[in-house]
mmCIF file of C-alpha atoms in Angstrom:
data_model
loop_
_atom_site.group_PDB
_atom_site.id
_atom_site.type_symbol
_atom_site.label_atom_id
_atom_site.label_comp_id
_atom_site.label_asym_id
_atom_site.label_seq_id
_atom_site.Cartn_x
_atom_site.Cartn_y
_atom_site.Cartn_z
ATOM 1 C CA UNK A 1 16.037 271.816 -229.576
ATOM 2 C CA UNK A 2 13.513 271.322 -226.755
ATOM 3 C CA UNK A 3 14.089 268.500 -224.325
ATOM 4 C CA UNK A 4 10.970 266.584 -222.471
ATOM 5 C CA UNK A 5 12.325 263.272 -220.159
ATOM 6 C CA UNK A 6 9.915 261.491 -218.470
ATOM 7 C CA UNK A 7 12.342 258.972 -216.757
ATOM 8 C CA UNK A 8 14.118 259.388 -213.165
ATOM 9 C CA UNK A 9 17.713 259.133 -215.566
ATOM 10 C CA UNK A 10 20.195 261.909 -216.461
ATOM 11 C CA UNK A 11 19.359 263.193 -220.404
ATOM 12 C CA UNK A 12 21.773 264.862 -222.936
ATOM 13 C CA UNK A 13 20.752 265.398 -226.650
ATOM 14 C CA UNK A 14 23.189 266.864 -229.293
ATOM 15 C CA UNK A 15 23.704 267.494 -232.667
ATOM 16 C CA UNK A 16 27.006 266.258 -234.020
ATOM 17 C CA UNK A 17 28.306 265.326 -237.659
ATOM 18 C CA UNK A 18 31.241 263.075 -239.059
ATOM 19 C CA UNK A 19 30.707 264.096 -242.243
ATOM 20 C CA UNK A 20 29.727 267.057 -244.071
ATOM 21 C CA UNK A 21 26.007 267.586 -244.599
ATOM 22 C CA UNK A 22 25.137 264.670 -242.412
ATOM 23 C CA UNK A 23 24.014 265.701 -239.493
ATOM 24 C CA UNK A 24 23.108 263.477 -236.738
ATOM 25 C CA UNK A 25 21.424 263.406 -232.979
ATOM 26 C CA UNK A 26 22.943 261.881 -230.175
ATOM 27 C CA UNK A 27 21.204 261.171 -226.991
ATOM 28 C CA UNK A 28 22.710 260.147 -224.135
ATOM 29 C CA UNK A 29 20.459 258.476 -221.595
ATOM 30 C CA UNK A 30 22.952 257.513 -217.740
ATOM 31 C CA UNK A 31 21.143 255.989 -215.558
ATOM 32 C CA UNK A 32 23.102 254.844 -211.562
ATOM 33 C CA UNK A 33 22.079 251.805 -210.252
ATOM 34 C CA UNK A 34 23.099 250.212 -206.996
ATOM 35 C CA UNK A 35 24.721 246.805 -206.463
ATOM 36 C CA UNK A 36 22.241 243.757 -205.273
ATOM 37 C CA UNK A 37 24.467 240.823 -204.510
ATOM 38 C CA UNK A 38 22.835 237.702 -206.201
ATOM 39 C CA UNK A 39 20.035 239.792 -207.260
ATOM 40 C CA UNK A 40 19.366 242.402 -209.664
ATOM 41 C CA UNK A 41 20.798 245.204 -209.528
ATOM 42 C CA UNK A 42 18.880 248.665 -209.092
ATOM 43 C CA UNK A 43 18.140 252.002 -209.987
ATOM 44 C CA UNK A 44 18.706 254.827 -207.394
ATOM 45 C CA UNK A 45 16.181 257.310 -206.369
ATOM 46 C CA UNK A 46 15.628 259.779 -209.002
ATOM 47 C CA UNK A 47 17.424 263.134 -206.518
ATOM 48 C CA UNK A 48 20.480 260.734 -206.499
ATOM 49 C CA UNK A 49 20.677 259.912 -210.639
ATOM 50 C CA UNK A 50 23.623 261.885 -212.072
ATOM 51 C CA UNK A 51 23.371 264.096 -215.048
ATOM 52 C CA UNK A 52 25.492 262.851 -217.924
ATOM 53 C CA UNK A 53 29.193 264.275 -217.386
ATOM 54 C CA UNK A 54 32.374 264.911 -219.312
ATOM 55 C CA UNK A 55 35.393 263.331 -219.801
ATOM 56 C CA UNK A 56 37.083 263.522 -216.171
ATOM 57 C CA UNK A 57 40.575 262.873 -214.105
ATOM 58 C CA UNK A 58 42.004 261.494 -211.442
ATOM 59 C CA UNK A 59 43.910 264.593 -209.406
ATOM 60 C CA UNK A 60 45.420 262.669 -206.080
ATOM 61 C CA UNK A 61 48.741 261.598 -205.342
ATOM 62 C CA UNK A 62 48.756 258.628 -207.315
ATOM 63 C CA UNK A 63 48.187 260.818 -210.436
ATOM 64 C CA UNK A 64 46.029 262.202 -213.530
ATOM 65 C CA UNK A 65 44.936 259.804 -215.790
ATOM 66 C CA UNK A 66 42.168 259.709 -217.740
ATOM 67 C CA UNK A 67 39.349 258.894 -215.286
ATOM 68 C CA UNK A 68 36.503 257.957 -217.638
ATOM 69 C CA UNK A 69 35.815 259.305 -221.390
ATOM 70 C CA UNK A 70 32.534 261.215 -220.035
ATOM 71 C CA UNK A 71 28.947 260.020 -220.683
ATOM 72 C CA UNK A 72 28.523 261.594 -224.182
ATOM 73 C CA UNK A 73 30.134 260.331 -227.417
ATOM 74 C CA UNK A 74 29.360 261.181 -231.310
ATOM 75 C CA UNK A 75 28.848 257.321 -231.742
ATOM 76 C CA UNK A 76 30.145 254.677 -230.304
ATOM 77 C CA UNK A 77 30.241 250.900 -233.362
ATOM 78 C CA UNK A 78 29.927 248.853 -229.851
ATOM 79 C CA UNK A 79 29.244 248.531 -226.057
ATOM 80 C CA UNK A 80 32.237 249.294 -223.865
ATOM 81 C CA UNK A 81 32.647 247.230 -220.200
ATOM 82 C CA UNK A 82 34.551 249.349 -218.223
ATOM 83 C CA UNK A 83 35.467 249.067 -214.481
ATOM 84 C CA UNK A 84 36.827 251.836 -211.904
ATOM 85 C CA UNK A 85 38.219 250.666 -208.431
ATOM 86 C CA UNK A 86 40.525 248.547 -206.630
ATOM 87 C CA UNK A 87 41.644 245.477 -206.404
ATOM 88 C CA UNK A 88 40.479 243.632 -202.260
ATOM 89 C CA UNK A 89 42.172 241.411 -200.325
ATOM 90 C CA UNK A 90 39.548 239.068 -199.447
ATOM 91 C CA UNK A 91 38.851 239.864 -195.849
ATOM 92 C CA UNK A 92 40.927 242.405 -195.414
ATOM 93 C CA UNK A 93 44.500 239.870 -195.227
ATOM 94 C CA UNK A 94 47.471 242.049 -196.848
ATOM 95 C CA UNK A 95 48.850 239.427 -200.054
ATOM 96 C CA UNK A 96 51.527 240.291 -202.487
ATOM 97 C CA UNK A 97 49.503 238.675 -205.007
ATOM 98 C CA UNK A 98 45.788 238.459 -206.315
ATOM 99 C CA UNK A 99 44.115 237.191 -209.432
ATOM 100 C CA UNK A 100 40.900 239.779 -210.110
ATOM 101 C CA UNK A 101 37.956 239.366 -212.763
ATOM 102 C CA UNK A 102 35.641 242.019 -214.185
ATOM 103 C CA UNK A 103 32.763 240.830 -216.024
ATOM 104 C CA UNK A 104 29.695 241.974 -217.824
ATOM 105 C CA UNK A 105 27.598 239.587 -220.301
ATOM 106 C CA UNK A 106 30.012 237.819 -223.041
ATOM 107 C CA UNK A 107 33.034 240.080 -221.881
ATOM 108 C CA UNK A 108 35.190 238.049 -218.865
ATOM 109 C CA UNK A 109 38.771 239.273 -218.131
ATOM 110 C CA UNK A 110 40.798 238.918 -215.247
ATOM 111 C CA UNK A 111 44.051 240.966 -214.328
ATOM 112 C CA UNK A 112 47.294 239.915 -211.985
ATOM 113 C CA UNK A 113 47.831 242.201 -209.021
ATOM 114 C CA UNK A 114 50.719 242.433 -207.310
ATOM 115 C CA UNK A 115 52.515 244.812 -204.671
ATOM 116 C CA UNK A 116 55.267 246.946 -204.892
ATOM 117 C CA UNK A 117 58.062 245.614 -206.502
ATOM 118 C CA UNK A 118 61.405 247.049 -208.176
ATOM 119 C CA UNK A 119 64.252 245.978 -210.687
ATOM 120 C CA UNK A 120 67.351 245.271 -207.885
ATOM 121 C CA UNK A 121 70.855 244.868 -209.508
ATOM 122 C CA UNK A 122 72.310 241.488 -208.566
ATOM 123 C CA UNK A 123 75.616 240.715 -207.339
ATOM 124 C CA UNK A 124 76.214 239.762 -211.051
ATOM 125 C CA UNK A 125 74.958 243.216 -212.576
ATOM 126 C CA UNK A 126 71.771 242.025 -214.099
ATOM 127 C CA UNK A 127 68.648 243.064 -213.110
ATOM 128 C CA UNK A 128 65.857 240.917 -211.185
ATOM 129 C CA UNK A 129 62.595 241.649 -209.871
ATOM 130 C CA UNK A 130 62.507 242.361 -205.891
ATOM 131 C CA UNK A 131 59.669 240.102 -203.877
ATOM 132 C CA UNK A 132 56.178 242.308 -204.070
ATOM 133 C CA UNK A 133 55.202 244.023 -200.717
ATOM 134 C CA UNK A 134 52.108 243.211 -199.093
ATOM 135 C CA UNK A 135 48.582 245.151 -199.576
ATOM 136 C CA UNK A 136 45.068 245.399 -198.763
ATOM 137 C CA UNK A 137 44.106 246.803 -201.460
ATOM 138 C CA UNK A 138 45.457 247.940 -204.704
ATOM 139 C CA UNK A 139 43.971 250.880 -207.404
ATOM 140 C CA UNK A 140 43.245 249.512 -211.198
ATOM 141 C CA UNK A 141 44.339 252.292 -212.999
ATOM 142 C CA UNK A 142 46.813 253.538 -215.702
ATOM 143 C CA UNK A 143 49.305 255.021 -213.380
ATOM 144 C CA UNK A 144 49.712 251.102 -211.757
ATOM 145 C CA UNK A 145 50.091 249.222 -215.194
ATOM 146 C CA UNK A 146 53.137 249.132 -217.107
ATOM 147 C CA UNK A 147 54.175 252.583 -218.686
ATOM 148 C CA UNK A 148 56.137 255.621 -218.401
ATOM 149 C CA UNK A 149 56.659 259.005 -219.586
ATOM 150 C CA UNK A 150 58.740 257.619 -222.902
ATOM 151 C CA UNK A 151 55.784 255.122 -223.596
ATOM 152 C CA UNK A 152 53.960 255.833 -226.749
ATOM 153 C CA UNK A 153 51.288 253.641 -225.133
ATOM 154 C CA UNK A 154 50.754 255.090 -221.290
ATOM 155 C CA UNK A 155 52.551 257.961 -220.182
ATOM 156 C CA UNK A 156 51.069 257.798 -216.935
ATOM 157 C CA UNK A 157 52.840 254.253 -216.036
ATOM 158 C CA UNK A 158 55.200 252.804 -214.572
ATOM 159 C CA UNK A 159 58.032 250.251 -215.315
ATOM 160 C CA UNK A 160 59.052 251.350 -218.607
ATOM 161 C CA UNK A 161 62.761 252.770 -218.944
ATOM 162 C CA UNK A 162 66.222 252.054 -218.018
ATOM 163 C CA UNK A 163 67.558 251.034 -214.477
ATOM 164 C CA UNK A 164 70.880 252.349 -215.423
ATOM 165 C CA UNK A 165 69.573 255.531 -216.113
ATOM 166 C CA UNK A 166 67.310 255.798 -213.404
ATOM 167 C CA UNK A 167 69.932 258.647 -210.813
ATOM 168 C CA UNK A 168 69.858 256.117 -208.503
ATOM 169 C CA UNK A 169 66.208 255.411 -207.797
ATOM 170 C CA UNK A 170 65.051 252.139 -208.272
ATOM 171 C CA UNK A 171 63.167 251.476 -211.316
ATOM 172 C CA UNK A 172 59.575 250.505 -210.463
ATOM 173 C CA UNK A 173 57.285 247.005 -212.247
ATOM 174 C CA UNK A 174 54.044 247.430 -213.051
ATOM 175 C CA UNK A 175 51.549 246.360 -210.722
ATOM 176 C CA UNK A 176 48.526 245.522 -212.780
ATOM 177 C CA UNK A 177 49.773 243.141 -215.795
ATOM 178 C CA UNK A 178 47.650 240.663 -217.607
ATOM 179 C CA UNK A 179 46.492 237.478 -216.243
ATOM 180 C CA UNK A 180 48.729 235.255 -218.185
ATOM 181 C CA UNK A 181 51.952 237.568 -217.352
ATOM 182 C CA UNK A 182 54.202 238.385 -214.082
ATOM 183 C CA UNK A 183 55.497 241.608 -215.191
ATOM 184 C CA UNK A 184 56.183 242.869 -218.231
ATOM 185 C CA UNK A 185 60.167 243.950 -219.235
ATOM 186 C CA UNK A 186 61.180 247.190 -218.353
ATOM 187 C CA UNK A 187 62.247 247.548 -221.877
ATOM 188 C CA UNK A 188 59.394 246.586 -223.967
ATOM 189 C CA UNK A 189 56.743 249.312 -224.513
ATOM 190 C CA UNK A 190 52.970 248.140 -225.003
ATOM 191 C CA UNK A 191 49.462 248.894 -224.285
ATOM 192 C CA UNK A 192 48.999 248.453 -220.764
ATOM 193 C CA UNK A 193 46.548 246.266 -218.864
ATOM 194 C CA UNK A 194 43.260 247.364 -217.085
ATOM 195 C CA UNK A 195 40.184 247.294 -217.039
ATOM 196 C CA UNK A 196 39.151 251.502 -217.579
ATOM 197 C CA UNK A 197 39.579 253.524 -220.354
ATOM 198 C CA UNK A 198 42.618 254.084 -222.431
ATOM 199 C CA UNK A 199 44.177 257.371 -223.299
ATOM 200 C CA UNK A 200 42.973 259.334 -226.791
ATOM 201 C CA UNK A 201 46.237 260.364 -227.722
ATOM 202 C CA UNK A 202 48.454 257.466 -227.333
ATOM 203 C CA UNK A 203 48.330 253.846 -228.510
ATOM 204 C CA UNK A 204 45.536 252.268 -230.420
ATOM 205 C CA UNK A 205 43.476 255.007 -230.014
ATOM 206 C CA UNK A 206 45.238 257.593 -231.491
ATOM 207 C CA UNK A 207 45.640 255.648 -234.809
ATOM 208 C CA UNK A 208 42.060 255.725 -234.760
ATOM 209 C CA UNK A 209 42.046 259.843 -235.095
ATOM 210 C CA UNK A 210 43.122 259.629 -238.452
ATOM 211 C CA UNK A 211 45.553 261.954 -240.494
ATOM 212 C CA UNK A 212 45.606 265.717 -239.841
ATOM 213 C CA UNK A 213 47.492 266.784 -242.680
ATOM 214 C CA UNK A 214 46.872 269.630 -245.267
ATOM 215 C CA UNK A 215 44.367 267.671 -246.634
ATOM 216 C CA UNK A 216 42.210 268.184 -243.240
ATOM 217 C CA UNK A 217 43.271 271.690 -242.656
ATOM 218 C CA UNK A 218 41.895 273.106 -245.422
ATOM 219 C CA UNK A 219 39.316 270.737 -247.284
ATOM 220 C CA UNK A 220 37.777 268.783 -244.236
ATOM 221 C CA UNK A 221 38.325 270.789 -241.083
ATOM 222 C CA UNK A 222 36.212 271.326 -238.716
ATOM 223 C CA UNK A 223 35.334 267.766 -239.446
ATOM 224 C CA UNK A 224 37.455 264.551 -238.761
ATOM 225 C CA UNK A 225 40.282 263.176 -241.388
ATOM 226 C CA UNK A 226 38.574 260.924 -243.862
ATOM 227 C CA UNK A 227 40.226 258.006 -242.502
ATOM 228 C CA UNK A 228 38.672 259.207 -239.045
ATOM 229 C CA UNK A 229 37.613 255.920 -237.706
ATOM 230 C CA UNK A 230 34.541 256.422 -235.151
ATOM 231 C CA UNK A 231 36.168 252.862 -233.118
ATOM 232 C CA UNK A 232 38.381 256.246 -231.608
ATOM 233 C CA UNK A 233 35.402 256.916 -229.713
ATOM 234 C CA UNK A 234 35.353 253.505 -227.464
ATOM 235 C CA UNK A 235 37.297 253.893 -224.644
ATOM 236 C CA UNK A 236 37.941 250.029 -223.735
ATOM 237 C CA UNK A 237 40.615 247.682 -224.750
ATOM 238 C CA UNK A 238 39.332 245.472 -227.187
ATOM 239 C CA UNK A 239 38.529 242.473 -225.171
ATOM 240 C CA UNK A 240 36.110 244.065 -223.316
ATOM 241 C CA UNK A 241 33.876 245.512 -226.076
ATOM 242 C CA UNK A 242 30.933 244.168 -227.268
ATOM 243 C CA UNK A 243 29.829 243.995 -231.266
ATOM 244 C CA UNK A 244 26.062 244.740 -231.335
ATOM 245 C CA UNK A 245 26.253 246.282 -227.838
ATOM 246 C CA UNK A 246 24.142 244.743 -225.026
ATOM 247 C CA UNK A 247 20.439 244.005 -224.341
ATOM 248 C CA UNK A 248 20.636 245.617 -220.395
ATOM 249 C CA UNK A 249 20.312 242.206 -218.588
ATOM 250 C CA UNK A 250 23.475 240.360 -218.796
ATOM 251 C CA UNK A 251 25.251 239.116 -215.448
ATOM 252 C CA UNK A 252 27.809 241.390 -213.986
ATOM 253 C CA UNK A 253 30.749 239.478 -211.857
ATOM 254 C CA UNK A 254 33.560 241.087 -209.446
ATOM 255 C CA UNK A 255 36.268 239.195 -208.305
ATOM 256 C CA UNK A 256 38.373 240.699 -205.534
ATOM 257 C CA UNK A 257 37.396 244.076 -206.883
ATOM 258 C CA UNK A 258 34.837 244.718 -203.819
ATOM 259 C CA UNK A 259 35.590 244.757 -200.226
ATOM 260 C CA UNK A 260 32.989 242.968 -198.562
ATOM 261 C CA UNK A 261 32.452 240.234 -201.558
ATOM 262 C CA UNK A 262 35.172 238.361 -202.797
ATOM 263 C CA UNK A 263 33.368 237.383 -205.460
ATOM 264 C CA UNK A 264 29.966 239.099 -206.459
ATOM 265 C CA UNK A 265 27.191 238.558 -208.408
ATOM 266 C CA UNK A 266 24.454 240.351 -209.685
ATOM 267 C CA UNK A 267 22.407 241.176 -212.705
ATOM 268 C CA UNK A 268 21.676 244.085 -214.670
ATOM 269 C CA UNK A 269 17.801 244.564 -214.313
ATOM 270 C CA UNK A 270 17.221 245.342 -218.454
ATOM 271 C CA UNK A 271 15.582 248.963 -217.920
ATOM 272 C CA UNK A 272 14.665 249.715 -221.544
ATOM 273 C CA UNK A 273 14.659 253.488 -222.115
ATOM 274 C CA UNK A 274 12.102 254.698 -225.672
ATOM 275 C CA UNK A 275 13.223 257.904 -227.362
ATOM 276 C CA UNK A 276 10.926 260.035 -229.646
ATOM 277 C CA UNK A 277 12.345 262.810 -231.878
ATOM 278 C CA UNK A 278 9.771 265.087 -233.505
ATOM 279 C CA UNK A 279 10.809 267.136 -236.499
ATOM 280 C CA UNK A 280 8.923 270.380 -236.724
ATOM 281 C CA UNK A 281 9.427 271.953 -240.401
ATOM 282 C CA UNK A 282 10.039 275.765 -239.983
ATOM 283 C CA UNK A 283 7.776 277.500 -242.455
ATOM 284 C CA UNK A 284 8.487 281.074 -242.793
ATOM 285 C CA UNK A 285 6.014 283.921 -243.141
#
């Protein structure tokens, strides 16, 4: 397969197939544009464009979760809206609280932030929440949302076990919960809240996978189960997908998630990319 791109943006193009004897091309056109503050937003010079990459990690002290899914996927039924940072204090002012919003188009969510706090045994023996510290600023990722390594939802989290079995450490609460909650019980196992991608082999996503059975191993592999269902291959929570994807010009809002706008504004500026695909028949002889 030969490759010709005309534009400044970062090109992939692959063959893939679902199911046998269908064979399909995916083309993956990323394109990195800058932020304009009550404008529109846009593009960056073409030496500064990034190539489409793979699925990727975090690797720092906080931990390793799934960074982003990587800029090529089979085929993806809608548009995902997906956000990596942290959570601002506006100006700078350590809180032990803040409301955030992430929005692109149709998709608005917002997200409770709150500092470091613990489950404390009372002078009773039940368990209580300890005040949230103070912070500037505050990651939204997997690691900070409600979790642990008995989850069947995020491994990565925190929150999620039992303060009586906990050798004397104190038993951490989420920090990122969802807007209508304060913290979610340490007992109670769910898919936590965020605003990036979810892992593929926990939670709703890994129902998605389908059923690798006999059936697979030996009448379907190297293809997906039959009840494969290609919704494995978007990597946002539900509420921030979009059916019939997006048109490239919706409104993009940040709340608290940027540190020199509280709240910011801006537009994407509906770049529309045209793709040609040329079948040459091979004749032989």
């Amino acid at each position: 397969m030969k490759q010709f791109n005309a534009t400044p943006y970062g090109v992939a193009a692959f063959v893939e197939q679902i199911e046998p004897e269908e064979p399909f091309i995916t083309i993956a056109v990323i394109g990195n544009f800058s932020l304009r503050p009550g404008g529109v937003c846009q593009a960056v010079l073409k030496e500064a464009q990034a190539e489409p990459q793979k699925a990727c990690f975090y690797a720092d002290k906080i931990g390793n979760s799934r960074f982003c899914d990587g800029d090529v996927a089979t085929f993806k039924p809608r548009a995902d809206c997906l956000f990596v940072g942290e959570a601002h204090a506006p100006g700078g002012t350590p809180v032990s609280f803040l409301e955030v919003e992430f929005g692109v188009g149709p998709v608005r969510k917002k997200l409770n932030v709150f500092g470091d706090r613990y489950w404390v045994r009372q002078p009773d023996g039940a368990f209580a929440i300890s005040q949230p510290e103070p912070f500037t600023r505050k990651p939204i990722r997997n690691e900070l949302a409600h979790g642990g390594l008995q989850s069947e939802h995020n491994k990565h989290g925190i929150g999620f076990g039992d303060p009586e079995k906990s050798n004397n450490q104190p038993l951490a609460v989420a920090n990122i919960v969802a807007s209508d909650r304060q913290a979610v019980h340490w007992s109670e196992d769910e898919t936590p809240a965020g605003f990036g991608v979810l892992p593929t082999d926990l939670g709703v996503r890994a129902k998605l996978r389908g059923t690798f059975d006999g059936e697979w191993l030996y009448r379907r592999k190297p293809f997906p189960p039959k009840d494969f269902d290609p919704a494995f291959f978007n990597g946002a929570r539900a509420d921030q997908q979009v059916d019939g994807y997006l048109a490239g010009d919706e409104e993009l809002l940040l709340k608290n998630l940027h540190p020199g706008h509280p709240e910011l504004r801006t537009r994407l500026p509906g770049t529309r990319v045209r793709i040609f695909v040329h079948h040459i028949e091979d004749h032989d002889g």
